[in-house]
GROMACS .gro file of C-alpha atoms in nm:
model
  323
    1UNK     CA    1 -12.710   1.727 -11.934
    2UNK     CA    2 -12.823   1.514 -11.661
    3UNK     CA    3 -13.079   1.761 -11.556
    4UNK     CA    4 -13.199   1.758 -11.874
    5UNK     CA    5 -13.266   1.390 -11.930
    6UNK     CA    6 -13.420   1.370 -11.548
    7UNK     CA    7 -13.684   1.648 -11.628
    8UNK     CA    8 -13.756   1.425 -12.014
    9UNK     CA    9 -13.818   1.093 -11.795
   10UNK     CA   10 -14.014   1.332 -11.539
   11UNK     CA   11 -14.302   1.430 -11.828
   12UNK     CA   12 -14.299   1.075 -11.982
   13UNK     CA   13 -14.378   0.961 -11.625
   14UNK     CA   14 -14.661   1.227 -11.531
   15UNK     CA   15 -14.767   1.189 -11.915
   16UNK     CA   16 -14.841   0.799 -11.867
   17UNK     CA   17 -15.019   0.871 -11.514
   18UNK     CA   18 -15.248   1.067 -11.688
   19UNK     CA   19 -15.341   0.828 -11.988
   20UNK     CA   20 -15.595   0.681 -11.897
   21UNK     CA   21 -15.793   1.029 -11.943
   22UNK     CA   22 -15.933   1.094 -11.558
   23UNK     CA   23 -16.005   1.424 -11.428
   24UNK     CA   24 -16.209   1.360 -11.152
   25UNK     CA   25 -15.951   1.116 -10.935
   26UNK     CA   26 -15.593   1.235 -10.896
   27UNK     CA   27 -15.340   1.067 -11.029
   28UNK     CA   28 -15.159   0.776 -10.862
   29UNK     CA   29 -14.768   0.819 -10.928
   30UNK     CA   30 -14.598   0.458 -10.928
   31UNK     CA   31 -14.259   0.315 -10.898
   32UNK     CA   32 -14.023   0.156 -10.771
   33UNK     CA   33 -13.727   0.296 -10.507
   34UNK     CA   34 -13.398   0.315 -10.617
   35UNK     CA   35 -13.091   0.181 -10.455
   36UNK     CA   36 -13.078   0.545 -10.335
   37UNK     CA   37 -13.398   0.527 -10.219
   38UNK     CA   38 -13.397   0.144 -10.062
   39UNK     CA   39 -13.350   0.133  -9.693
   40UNK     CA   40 -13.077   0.013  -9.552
   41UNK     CA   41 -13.212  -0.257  -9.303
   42UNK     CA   42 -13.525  -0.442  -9.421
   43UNK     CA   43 -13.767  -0.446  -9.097
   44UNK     CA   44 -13.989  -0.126  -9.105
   45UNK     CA   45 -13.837   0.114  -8.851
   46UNK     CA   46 -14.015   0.501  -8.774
   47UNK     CA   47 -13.828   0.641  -9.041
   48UNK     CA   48 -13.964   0.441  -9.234
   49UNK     CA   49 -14.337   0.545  -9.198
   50UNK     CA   50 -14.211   0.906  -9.194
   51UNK     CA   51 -14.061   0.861  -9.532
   52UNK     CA   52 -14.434   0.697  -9.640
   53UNK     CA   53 -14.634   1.008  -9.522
   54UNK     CA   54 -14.365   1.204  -9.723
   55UNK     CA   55 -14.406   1.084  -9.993
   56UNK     CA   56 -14.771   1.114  -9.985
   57UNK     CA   57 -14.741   1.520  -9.941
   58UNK     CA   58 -14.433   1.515 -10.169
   59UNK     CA   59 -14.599   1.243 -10.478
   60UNK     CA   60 -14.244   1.336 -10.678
   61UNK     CA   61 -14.009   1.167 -10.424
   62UNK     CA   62 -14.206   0.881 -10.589
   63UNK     CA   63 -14.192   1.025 -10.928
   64UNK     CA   64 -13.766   0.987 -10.874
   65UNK     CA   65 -13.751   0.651 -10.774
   66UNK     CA   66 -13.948   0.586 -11.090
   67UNK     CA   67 -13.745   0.783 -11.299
   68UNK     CA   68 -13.442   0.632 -11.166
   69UNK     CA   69 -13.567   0.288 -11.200
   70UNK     CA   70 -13.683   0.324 -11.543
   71UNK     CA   71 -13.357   0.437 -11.649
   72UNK     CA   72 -13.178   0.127 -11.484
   73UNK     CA   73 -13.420  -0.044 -11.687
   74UNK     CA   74 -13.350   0.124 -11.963
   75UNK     CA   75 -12.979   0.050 -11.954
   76UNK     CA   76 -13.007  -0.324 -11.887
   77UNK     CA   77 -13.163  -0.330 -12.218
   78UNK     CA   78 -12.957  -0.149 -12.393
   79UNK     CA   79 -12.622  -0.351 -12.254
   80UNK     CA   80 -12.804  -0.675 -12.336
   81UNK     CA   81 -12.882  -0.539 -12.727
   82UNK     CA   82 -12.524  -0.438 -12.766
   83UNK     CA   83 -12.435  -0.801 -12.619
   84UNK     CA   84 -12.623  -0.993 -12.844
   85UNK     CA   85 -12.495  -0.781 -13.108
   86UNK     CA   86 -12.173  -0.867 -13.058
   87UNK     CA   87 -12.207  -1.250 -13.023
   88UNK     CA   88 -12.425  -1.197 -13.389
   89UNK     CA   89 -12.082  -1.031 -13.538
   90UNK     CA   90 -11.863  -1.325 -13.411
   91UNK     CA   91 -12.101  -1.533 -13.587
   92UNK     CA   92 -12.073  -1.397 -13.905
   93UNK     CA   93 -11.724  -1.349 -13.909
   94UNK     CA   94 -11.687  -1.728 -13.843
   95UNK     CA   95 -11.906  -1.785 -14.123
   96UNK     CA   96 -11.726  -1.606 -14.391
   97UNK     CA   97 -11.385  -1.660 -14.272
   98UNK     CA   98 -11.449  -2.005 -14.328
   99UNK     CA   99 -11.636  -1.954 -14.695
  100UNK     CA  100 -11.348  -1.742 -14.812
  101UNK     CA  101 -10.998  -1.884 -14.878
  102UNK     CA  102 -10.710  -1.660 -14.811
  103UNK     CA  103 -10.435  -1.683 -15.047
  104UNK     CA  104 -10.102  -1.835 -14.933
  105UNK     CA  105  -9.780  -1.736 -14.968
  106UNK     CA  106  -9.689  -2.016 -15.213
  107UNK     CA  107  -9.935  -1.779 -15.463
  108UNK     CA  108  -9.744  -1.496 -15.374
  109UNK     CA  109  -9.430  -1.663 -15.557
  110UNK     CA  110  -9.291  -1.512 -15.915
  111UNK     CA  111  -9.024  -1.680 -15.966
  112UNK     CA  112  -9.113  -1.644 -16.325
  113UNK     CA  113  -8.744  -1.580 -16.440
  114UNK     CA  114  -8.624  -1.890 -16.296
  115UNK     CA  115  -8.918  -2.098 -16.399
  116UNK     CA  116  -8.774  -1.947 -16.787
  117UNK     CA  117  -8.461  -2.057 -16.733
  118UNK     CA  118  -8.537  -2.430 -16.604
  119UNK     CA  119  -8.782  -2.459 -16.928
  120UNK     CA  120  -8.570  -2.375 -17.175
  121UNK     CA  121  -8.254  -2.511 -17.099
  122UNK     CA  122  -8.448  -2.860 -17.047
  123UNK     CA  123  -8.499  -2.841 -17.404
  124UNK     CA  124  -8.135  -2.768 -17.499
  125UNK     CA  125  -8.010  -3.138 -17.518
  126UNK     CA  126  -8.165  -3.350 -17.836
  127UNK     CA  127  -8.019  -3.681 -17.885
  128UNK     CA  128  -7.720  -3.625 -17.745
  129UNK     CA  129  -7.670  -3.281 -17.933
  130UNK     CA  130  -7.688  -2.925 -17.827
  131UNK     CA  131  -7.938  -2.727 -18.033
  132UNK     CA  132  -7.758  -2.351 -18.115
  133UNK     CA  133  -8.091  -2.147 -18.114
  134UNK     CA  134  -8.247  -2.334 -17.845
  135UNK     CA  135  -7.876  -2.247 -17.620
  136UNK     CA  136  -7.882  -1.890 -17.733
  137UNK     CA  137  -8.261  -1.874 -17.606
  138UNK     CA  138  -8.179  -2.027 -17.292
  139UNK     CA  139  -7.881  -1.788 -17.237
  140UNK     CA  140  -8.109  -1.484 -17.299
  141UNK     CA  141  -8.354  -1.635 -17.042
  142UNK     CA  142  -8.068  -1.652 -16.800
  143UNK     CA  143  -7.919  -1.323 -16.834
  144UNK     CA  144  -8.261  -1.189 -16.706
  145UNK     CA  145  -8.226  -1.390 -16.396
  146UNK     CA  146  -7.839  -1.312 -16.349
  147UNK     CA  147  -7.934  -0.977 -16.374
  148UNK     CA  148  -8.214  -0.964 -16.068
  149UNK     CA  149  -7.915  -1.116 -15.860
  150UNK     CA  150  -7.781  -0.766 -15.762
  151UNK     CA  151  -7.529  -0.556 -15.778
  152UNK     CA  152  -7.292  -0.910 -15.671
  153UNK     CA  153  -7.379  -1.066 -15.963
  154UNK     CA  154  -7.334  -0.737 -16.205
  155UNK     CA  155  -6.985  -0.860 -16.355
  156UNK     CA  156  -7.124  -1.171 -16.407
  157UNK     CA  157  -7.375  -1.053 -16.636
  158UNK     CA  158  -7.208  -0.793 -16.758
  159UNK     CA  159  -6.952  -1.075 -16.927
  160UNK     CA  160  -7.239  -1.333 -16.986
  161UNK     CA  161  -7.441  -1.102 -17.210
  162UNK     CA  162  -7.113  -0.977 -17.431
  163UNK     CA  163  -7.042  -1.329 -17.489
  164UNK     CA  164  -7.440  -1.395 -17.599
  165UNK     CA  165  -7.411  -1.131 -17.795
  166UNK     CA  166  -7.116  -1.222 -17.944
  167UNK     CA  167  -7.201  -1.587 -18.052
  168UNK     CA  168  -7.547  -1.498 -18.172
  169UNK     CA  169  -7.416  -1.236 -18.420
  170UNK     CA  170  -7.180  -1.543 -18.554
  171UNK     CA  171  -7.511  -1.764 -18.509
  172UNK     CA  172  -7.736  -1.570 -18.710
  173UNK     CA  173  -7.500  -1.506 -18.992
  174UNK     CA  174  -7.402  -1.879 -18.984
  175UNK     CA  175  -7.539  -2.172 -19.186
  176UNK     CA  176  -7.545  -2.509 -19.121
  177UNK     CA  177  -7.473  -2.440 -18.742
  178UNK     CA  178  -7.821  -2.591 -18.614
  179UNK     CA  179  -7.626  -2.808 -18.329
  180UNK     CA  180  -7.316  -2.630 -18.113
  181UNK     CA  181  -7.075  -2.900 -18.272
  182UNK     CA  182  -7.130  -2.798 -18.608
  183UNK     CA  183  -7.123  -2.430 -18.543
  184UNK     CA  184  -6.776  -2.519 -18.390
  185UNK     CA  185  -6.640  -2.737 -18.675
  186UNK     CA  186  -6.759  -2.493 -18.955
  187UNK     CA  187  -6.615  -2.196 -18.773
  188UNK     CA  188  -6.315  -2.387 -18.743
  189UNK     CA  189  -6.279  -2.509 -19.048
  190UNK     CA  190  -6.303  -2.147 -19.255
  191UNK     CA  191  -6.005  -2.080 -19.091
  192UNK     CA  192  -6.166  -1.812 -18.797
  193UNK     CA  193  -5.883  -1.947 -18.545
  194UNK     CA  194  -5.493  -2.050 -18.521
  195UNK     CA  195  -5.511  -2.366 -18.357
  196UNK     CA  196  -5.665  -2.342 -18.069
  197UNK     CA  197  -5.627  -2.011 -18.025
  198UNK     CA  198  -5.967  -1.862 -18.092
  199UNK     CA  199  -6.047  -1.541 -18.263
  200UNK     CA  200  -6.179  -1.310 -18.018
  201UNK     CA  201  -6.508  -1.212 -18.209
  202UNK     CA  202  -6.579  -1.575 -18.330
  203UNK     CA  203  -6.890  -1.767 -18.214
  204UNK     CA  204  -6.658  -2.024 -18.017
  205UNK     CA  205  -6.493  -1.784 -17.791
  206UNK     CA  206  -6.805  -1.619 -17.681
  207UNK     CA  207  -6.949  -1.995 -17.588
  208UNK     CA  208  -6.638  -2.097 -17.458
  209UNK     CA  209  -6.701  -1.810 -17.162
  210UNK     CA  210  -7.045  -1.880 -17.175
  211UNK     CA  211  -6.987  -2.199 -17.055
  212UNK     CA  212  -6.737  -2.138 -16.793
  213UNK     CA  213  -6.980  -1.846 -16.663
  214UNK     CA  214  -7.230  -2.110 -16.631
  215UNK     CA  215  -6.982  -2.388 -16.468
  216UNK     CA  216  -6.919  -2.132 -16.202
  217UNK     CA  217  -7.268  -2.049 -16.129
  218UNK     CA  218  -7.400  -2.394 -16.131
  219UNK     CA  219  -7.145  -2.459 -15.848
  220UNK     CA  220  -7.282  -2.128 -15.692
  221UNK     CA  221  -7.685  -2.217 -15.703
  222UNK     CA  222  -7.576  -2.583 -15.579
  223UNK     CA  223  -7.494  -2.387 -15.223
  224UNK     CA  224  -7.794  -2.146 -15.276
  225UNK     CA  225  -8.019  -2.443 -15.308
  226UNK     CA  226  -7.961  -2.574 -14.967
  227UNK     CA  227  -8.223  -2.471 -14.739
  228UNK     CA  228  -8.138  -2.349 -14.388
  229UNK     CA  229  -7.749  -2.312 -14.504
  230UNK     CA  230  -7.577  -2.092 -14.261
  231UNK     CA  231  -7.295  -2.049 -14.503
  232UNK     CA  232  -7.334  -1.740 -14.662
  233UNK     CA  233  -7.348  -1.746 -15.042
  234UNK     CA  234  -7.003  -1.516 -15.116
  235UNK     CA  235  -6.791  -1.832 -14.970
  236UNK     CA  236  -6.942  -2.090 -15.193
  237UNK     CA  237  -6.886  -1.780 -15.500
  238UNK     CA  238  -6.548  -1.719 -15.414
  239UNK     CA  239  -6.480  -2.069 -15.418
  240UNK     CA  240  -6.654  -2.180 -15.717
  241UNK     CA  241  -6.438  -1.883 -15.897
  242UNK     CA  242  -6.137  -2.015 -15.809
  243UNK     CA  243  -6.233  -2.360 -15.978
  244UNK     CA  244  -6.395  -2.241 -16.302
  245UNK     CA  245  -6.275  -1.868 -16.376
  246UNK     CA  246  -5.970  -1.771 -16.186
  247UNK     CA  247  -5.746  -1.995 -16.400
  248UNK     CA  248  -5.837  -1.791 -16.717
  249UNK     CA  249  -5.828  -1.479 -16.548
  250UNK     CA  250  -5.518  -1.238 -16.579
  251UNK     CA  251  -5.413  -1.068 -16.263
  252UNK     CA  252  -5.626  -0.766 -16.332
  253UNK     CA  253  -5.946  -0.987 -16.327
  254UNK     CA  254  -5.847  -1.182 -16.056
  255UNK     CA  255  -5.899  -0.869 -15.791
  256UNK     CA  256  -6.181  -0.764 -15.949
  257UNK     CA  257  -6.411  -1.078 -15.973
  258UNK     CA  258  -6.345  -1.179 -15.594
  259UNK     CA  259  -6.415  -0.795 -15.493
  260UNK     CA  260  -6.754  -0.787 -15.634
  261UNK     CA  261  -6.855  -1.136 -15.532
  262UNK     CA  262  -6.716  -1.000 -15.179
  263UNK     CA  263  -7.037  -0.780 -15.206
  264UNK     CA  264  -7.284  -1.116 -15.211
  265UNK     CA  265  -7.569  -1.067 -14.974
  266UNK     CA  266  -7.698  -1.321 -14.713
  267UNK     CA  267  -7.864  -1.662 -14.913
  268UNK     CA  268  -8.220  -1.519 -14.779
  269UNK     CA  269  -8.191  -1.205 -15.007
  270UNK     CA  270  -8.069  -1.390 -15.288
  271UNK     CA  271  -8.373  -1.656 -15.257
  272UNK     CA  272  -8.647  -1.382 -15.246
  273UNK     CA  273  -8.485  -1.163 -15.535
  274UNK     CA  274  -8.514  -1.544 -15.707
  275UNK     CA  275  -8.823  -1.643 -15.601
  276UNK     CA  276  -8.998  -1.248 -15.730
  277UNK     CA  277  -9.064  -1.147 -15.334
  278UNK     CA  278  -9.013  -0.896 -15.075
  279UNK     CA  279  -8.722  -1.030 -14.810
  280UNK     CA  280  -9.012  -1.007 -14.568
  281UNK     CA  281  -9.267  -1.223 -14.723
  282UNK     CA  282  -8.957  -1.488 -14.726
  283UNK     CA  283  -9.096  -1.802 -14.560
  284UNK     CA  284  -8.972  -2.152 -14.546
  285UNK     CA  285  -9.264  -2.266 -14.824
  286UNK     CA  286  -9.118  -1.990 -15.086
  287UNK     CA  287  -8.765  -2.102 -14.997
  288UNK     CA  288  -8.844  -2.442 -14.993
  289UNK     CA  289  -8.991  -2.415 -15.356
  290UNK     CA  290  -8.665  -2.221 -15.485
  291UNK     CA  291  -8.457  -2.430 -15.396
  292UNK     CA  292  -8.647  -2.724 -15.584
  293UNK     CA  293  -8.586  -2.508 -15.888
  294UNK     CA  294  -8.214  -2.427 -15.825
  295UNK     CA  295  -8.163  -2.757 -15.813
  296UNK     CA  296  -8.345  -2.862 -16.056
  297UNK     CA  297  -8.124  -2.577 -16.266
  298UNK     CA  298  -7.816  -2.750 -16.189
  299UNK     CA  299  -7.918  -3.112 -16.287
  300UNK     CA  300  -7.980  -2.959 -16.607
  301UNK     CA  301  -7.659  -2.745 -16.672
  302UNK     CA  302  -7.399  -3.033 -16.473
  303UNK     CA  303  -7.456  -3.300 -16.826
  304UNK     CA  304  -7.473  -2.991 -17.085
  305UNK     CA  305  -7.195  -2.866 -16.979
  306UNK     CA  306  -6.989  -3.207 -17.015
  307UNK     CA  307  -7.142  -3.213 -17.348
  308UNK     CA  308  -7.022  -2.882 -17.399
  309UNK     CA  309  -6.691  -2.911 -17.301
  310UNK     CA  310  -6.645  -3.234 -17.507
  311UNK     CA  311  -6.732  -3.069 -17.819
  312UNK     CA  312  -6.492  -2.816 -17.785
  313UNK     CA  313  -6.212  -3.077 -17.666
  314UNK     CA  314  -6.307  -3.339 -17.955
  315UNK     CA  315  -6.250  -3.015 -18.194
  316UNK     CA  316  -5.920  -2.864 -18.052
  317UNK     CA  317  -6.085  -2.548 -17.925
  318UNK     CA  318  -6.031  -2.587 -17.559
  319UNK     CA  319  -5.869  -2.214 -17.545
  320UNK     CA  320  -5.662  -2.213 -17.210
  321UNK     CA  321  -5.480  -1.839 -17.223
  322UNK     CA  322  -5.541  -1.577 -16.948
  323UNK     CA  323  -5.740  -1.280 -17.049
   0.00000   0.00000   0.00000
């Protein structure tokens, strides 16, 4: 391959000696000596003049310095192009890095579910009375986002959406019942209970769990919404079920709540199954923004619940058995 490109550059050479159309002069072959060529001190010396009187038997000798030469040449040009090249893509790069915006992580959040749940719950409360629908809307909201808790969280909303289900069907078949206290004191007073015993398909006993469900979690999401929180989120569960549930639990439901809240994963996986993200793209922004949610979740639920559980006191339907 060399060869090849030496005998190329050879012709080109002899080619351009010839140009100038002559045929009566021979031709002069020019160029310069390669390092290979160059002599190694730089006074003449008899070699020297022998190498000159070569060279004028031998005109190629000549002809390979020039070749050699020409190719240096050649390949200074080159490495400068591809230099300047390079500097021109490091230009442009800086240019349209710089016009385009990347998007951030905060964009990446869908934390659509929970954003549901805040918004409709905040419009539970009017005037100091709990709208049915507008609770039964809220609840349906939430089961959605109980349910994208995990397998942890599967009892829990497993029981949360019987009991929607059970006080809508009451709901819908209901009149009158437009605020939770007169839901209560209609059902109540068509005789659907003894006392305060309530009748398990009624409208009040599915709220009645519906609430507590929601008492327990609040407690729960209070933990989750504490950002770099070492404790891990099945302490603050287990806990919170011994406060809201465990008292109305019999003893079958009492080894079988604390087992699956035993399965809880770490507060990181909980906040990116929240927040609509991989675990990976979980960064102190998105974390940072869930938790402002959670806890804006909780300052919702903590007065609606009193509300709540004051209705059912002020009607005698506080139901206290185990289950």
């Amino acid at each position: 391959m060399r060869r090849g490109v030496m005998r190329v550059v050879a012709l080109l050479i002899i080619q351009h000696a010839f140009a100038d159309g002559s045929s009566t002069h021979r031709p002069r072959f020019t160029g310069g000596y390669s390092l290979i060529d160059r002599p190694r001190r730089p006074h003449r010396t008899h070699d020297d003049g022998i190498s000159k009187k070569i060279a004028r038997r031998n005109p190629f000798m000549n002809l390979r310095g020039g070749a050699v030469t020409t190719l240096d040449k050649v390949g200074s040009r080159i490495q400068s192009d591809v230099t300047a090249i390079q500097i021109t893509i490091v230009e442009e790069w800086g240019k349209i890095s710089s016009a385009v915006r990347l998007p951030s992580r905060r964009r990446r959040l869908h934390a659509d579910k929970l954003d549901d749940v805040c918004t409709n719950f905040s419009a539970v409360m009017t005037g100091g009375e709990i709208d049915t629908a507008q609770l039964i809307k809220a609840c349906r909201a939430h089961l959605s986002l109980v349910k994208s808790g995990g397998r942890a969280l599967g009892l829990v909303a497993k029981d949360l959406e019987c009991n929607v289900n059970k006080a809508e069907h009451v709901f819908k078949q209901s009149r009158g019942g437009g605020t939770l206290s007169s839901l209560l004191r209609n059902e109540r007073d068509a005789g659907a209970h003894n006392g305060s015993e309530l009748h398990e398909d009624s409208a009040a006993m599915g709220l009645l769990w519906i609430r507590r469900s929601l008492a327990f979690q609040c407690d729960l999401y209070s933990e989750i919404a504490q950002p770099g929180s070492s404790q891990p989120p099945k302490h603050a569960a287990c806990r919170s079920y011994v406060k809201h549930l465990a008292p109305f639990h019999g003893w079958m439901l009492q080894k079988v709540f604390p087992a699956s809240l035993a399965q809880m994963s770490s507060r990181e996986s909980m906040v990116s199954k929240f927040a609509g993200v991989a675990l990976d793209d979980l960064d102190s922004e998105v974390d940072r923004e869930v938790s402002r949610k959670l806890k804006s979740l909780v300052s919702i639920w903590r007065p609606l619940i009193d509300v709540w559980e004051s209705d059912f006191e002020r009607l005698g339907l506080e139901d206290v058995r185990r289950v």
